[in-house]
PDB file of C-alpha atoms in Angstrom:
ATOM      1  CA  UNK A   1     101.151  97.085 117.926  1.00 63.00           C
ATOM      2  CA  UNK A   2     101.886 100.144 116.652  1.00 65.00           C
ATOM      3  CA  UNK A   3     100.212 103.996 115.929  1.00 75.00           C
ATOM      4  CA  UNK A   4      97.980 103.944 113.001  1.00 80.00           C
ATOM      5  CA  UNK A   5      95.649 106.665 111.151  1.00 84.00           C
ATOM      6  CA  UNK A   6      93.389 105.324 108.535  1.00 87.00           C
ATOM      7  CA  UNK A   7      91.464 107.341 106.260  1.00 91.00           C
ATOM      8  CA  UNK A   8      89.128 105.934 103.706  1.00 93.00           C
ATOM      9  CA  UNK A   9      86.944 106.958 100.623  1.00 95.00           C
ATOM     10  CA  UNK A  10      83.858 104.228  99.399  1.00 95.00           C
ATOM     11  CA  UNK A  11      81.628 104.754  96.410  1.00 95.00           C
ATOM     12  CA  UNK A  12      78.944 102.414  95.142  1.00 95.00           C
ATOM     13  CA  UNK A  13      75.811 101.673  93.309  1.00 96.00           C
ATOM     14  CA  UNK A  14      73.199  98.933  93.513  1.00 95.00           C
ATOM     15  CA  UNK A  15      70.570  97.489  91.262  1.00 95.00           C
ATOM     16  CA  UNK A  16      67.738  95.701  90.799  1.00 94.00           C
ATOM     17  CA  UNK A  17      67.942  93.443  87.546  1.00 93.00           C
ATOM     18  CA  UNK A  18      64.942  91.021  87.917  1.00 93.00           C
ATOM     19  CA  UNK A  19      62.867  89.860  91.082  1.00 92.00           C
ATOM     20  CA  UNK A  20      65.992  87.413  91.688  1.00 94.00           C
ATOM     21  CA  UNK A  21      68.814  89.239  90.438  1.00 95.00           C
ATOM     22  CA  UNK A  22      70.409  92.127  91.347  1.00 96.00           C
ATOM     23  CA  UNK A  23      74.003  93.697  91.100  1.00 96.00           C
ATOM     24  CA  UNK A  24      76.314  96.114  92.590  1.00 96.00           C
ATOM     25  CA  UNK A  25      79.730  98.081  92.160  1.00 96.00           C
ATOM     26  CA  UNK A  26      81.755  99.624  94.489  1.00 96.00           C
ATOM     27  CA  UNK A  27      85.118 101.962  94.753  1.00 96.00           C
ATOM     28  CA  UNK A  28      87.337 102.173  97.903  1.00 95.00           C
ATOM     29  CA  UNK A  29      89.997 104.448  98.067  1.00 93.00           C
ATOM     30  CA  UNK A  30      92.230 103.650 101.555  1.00 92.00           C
ATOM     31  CA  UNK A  31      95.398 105.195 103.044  1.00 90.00           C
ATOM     32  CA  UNK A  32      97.081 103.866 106.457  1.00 87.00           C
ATOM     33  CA  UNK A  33      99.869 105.818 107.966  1.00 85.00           C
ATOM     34  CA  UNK A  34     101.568 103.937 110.373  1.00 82.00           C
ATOM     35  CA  UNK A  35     103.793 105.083 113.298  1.00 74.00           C
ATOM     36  CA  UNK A  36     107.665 104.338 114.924  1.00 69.00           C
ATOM     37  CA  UNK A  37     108.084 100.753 115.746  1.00 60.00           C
ATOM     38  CA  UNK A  38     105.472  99.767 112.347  1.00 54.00           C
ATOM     39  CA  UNK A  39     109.195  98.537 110.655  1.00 63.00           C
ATOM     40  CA  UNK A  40     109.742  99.785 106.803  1.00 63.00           C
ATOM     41  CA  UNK A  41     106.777 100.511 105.794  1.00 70.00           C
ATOM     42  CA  UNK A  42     105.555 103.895 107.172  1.00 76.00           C
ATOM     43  CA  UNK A  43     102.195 104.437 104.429  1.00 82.00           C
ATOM     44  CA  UNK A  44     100.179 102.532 102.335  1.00 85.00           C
ATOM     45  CA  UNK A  45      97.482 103.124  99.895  1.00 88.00           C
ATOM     46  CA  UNK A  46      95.060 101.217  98.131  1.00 90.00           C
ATOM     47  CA  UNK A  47      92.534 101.630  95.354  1.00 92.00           C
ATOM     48  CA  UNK A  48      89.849  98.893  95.279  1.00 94.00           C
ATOM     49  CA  UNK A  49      87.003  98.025  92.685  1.00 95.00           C
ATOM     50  CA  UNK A  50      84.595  95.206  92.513  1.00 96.00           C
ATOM     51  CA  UNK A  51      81.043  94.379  90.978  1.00 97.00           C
ATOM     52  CA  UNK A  52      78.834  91.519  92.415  1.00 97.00           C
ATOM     53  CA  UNK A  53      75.996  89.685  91.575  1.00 97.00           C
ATOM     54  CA  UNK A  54      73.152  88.022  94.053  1.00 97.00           C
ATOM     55  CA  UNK A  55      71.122  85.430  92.749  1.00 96.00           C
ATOM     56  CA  UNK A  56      67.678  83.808  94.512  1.00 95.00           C
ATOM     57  CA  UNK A  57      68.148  80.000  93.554  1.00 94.00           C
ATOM     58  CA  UNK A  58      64.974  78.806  95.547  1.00 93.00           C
ATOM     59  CA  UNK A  59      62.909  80.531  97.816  1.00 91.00           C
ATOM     60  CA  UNK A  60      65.558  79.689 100.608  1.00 93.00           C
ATOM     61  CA  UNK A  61      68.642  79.496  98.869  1.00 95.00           C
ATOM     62  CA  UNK A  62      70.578  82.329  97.685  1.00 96.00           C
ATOM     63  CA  UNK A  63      74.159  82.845  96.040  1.00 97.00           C
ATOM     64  CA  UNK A  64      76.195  85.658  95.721  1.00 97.00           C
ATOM     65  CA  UNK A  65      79.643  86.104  93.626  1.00 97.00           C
ATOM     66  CA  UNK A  66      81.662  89.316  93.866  1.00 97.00           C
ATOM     67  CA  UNK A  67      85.197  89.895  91.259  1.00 96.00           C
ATOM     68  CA  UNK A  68      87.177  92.647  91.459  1.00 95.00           C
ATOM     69  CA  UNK A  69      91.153  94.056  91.928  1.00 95.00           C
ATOM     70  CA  UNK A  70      92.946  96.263  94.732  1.00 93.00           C
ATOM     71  CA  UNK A  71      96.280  98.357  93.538  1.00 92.00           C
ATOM     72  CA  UNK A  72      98.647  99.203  95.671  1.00 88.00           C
ATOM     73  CA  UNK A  73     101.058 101.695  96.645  1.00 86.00           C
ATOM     74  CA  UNK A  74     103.520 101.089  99.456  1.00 77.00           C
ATOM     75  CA  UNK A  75     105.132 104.129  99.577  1.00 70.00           C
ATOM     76  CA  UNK A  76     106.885 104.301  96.296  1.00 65.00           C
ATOM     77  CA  UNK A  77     104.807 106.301  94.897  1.00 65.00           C
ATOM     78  CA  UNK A  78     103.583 103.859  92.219  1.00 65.00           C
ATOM     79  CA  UNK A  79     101.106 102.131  91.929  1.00 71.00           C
ATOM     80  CA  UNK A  80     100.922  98.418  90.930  1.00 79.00           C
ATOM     81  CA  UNK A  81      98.186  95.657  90.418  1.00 78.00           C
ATOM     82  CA  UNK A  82      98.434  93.682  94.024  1.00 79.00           C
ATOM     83  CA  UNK A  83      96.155  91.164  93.979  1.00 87.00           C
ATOM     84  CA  UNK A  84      92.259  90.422  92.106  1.00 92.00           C
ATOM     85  CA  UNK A  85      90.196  90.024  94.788  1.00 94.00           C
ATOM     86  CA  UNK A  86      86.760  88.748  95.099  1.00 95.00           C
ATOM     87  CA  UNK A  87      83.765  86.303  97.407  1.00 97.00           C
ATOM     88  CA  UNK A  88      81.680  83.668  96.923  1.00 97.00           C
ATOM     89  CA  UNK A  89      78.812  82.492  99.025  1.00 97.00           C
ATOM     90  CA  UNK A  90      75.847  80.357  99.604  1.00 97.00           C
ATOM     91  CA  UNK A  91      73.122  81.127 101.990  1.00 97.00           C
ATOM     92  CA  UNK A  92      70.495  78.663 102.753  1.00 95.00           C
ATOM     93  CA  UNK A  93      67.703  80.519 104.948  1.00 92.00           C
ATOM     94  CA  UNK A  94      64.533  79.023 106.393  1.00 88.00           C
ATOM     95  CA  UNK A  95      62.161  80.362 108.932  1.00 85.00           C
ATOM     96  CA  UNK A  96      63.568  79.157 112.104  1.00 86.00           C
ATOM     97  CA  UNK A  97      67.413  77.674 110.534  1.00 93.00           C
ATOM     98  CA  UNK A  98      69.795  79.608 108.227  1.00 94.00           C
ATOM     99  CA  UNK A  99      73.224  77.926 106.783  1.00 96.00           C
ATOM    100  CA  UNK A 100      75.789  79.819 104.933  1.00 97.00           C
ATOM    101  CA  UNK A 101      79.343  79.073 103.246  1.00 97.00           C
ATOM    102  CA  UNK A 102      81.938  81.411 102.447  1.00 98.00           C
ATOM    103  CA  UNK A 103      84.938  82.449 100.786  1.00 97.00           C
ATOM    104  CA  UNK A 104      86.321  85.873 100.626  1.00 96.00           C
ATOM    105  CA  UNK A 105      90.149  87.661  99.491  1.00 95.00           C
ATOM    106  CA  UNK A 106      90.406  90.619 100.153  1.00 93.00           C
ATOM    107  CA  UNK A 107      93.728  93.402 100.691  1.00 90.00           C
ATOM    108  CA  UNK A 108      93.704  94.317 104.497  1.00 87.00           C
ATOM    109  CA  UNK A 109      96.472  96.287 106.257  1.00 84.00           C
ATOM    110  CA  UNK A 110      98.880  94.697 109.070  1.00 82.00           C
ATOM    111  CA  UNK A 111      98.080  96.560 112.299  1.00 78.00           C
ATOM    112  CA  UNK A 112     100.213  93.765 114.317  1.00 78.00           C
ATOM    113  CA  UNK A 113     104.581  92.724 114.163  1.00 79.00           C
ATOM    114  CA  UNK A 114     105.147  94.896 111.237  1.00 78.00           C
ATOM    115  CA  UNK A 115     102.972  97.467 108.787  1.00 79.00           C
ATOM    116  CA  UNK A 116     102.215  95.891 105.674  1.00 83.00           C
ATOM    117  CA  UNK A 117      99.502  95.246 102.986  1.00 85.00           C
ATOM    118  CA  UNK A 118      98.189  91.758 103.364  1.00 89.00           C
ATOM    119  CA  UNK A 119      96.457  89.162 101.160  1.00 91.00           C
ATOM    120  CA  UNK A 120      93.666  87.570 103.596  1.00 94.00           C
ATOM    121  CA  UNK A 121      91.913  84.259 102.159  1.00 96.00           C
ATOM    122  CA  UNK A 122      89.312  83.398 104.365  1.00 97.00           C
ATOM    123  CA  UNK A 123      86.643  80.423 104.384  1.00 98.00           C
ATOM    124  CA  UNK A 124      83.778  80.321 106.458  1.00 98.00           C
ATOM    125  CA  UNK A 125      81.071  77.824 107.333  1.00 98.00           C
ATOM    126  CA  UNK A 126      78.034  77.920 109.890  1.00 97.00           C
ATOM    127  CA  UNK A 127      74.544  76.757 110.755  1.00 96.00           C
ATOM    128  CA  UNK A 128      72.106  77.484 113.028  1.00 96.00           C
ATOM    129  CA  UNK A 129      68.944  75.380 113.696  1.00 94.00           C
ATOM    130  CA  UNK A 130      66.445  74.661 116.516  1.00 94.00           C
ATOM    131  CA  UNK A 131      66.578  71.479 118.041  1.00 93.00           C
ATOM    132  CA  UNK A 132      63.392  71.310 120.181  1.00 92.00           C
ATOM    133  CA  UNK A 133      60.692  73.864 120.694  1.00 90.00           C
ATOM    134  CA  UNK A 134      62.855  75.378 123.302  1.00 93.00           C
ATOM    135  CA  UNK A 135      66.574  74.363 122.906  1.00 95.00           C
ATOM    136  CA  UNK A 136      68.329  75.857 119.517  1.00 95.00           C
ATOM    137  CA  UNK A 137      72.260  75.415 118.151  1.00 96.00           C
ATOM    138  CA  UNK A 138      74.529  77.001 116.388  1.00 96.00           C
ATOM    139  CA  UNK A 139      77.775  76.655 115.301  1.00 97.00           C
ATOM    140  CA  UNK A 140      80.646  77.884 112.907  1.00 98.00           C
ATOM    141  CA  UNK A 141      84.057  76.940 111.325  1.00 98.00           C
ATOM    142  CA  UNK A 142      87.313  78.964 109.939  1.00 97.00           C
ATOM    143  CA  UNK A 143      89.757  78.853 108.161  1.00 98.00           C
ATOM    144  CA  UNK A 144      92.315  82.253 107.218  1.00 96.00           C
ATOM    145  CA  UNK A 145      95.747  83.458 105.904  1.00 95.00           C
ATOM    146  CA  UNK A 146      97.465  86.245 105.427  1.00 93.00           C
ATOM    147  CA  UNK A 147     100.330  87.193 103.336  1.00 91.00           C
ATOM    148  CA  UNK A 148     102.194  90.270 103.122  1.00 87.00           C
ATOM    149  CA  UNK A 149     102.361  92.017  99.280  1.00 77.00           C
ATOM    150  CA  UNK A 150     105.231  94.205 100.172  1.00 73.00           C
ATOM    151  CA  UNK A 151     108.890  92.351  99.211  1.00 68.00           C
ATOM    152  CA  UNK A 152     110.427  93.898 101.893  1.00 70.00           C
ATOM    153  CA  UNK A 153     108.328  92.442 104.875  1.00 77.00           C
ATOM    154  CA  UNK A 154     108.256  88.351 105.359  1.00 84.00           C
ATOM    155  CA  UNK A 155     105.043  88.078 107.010  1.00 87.00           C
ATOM    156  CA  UNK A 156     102.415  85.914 106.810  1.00 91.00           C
ATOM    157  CA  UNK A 157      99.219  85.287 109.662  1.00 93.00           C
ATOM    158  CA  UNK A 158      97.341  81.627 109.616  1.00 95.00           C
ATOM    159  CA  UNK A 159      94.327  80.749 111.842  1.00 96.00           C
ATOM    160  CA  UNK A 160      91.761  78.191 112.084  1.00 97.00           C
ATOM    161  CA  UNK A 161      89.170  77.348 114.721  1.00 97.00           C
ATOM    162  CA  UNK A 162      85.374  76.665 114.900  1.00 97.00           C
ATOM    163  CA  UNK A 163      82.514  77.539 117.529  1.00 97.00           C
ATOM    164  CA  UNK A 164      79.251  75.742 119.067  1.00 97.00           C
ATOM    165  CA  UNK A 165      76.876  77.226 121.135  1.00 97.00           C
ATOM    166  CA  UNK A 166      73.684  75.920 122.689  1.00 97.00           C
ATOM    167  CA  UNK A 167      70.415  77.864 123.738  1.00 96.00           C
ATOM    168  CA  UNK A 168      68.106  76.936 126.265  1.00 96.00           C
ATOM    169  CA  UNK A 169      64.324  78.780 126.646  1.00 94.00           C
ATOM    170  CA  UNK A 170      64.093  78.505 130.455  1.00 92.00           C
ATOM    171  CA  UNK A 171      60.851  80.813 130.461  1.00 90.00           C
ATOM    172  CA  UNK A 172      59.348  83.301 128.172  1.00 88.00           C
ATOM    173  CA  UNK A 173      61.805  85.574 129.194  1.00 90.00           C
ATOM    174  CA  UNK A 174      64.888  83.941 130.675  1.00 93.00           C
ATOM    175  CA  UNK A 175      66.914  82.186 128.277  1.00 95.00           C
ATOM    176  CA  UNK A 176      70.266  80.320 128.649  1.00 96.00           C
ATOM    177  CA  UNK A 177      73.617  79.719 126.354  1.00 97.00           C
ATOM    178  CA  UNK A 178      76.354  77.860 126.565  1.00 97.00           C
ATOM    179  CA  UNK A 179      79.188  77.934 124.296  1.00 97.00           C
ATOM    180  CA  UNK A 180      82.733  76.748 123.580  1.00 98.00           C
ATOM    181  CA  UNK A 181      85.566  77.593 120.845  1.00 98.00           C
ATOM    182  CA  UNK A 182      88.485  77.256 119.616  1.00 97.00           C
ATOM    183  CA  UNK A 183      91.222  78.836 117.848  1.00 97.00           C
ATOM    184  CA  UNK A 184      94.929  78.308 116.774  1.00 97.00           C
ATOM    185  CA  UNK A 185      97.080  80.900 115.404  1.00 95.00           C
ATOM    186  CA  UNK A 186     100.292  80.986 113.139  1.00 94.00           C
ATOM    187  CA  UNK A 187     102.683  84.296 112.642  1.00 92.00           C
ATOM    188  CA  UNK A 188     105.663  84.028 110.520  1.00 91.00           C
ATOM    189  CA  UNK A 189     108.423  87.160 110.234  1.00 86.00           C
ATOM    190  CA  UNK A 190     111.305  86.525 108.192  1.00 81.00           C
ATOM    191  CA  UNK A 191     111.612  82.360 109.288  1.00 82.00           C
ATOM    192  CA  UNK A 192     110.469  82.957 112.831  1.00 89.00           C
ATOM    193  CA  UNK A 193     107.461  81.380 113.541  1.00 92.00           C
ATOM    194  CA  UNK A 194     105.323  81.602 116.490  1.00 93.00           C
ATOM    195  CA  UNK A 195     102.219  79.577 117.499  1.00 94.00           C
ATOM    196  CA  UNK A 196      99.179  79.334 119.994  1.00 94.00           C
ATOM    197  CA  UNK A 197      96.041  78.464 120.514  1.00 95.00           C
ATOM    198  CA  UNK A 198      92.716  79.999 122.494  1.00 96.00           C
ATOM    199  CA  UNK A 199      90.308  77.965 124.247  1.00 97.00           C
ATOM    200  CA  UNK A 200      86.766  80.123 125.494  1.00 97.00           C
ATOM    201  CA  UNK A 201      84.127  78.555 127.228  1.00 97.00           C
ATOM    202  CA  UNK A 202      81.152  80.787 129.020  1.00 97.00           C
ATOM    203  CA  UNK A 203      77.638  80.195 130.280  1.00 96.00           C
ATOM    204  CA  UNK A 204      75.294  83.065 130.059  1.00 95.00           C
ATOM    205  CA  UNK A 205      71.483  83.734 131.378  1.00 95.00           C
ATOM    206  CA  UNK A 206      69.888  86.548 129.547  1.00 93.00           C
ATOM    207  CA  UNK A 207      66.517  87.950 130.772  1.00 92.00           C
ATOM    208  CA  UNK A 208      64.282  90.624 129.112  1.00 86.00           C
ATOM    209  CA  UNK A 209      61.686  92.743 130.890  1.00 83.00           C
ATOM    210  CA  UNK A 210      58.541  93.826 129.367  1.00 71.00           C
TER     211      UNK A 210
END
């Protein structure tokens, strides 16, 4: 890792079009200065726009689309068109279960090996749903990569993994979860590539007093 100072500028606007539609824009302006050891890259800025839609399907089901483009400026001093960017999702949502899927890509800064602006793709999946009157579960999957937009730095991030948890109503106010995941993780610098995995397992009893 390596010093960094972020500063950041966001705009936006949202409206209402009909009792199931509505839309928003928004503007981000970002700069990341980045301190000895970040490598060649020592500044970045970015200037971001997007406008989304939501749309109620069903009572219960609801999708949202977002479209936009980030330009960048590595420390050049021009600016250039880095990437269109944009997310999708689908969100299924009853009273006592919810469901969604995801995609999102997006222009993120390296804080990690070397300073950089990234491309992150990331897909996402989860559900949660009770099981008995007392006993609930929930669980999620992943999928993400990174790739630096900067010609000068080779880097590139990939990770996968997934989670599932279990909850347990041992009284009205002591409740019980236990939950496991998993995750694997790729980096890749200029041919070297590096891998490894996390494992995370815990048990926790949460009580509330009234």
């Amino acid at each position: 890792m390596f010093d960094t100072t972020n500063q950041s500028i966001n705009l936006g606007a949202q409206g209402q079009l009909t009792h199931l539609d509505s839309v928003n824009f928004s503007y981000t302006y970002a700069q990341s200065d980045f301190g000895s050891g970040s490598g060649a890259v020592r500044q970045i800025k970015t200037h971001a726009g997007s406008l989304g839609w939501s749309h109620a399907v069903t009572p219960t089901l609801r999708t949202s689309l977002t479209g936009g483009a980030t330009w960048l400026d590595s420390g050049t001093g021009s600016t250039r068109l880095a990437s269109y960017t944009g997310s999708a999702s689908l969100t299924w949502q009853q009273k006592n279960s919810a469901s969604t899927l995801s995609y999102s890509r997006s222009v993120t800064p390296s804080y990690f090996v070397a300073a950089t602006a990234l491309i992150s793709d990331v897909v996402t999946a989860s559900l949660s749903l009770p099981l008995t009157a007392r006993l609930s579960a929930s669980g999620s999957a992943n999928y993400g990569r990174n790739e630096s937009k900067v010609n000068d730095v080779p880097l590139s991030f990939e990770s996968y993994g997934g989670f599932f948890g279990l909850s347990f109503a041992i009284t009205r106010t002591v409740a019980a979860t236990a939950s496991y995941s998993y995750n694997r993780f790729k980096q890749s610098l200029a041919g070297r590539v590096s891998e490894f995995d996390r494992q995370l397992a815990t048990l926790t009893i949460r009580t509330e007093w009234k």
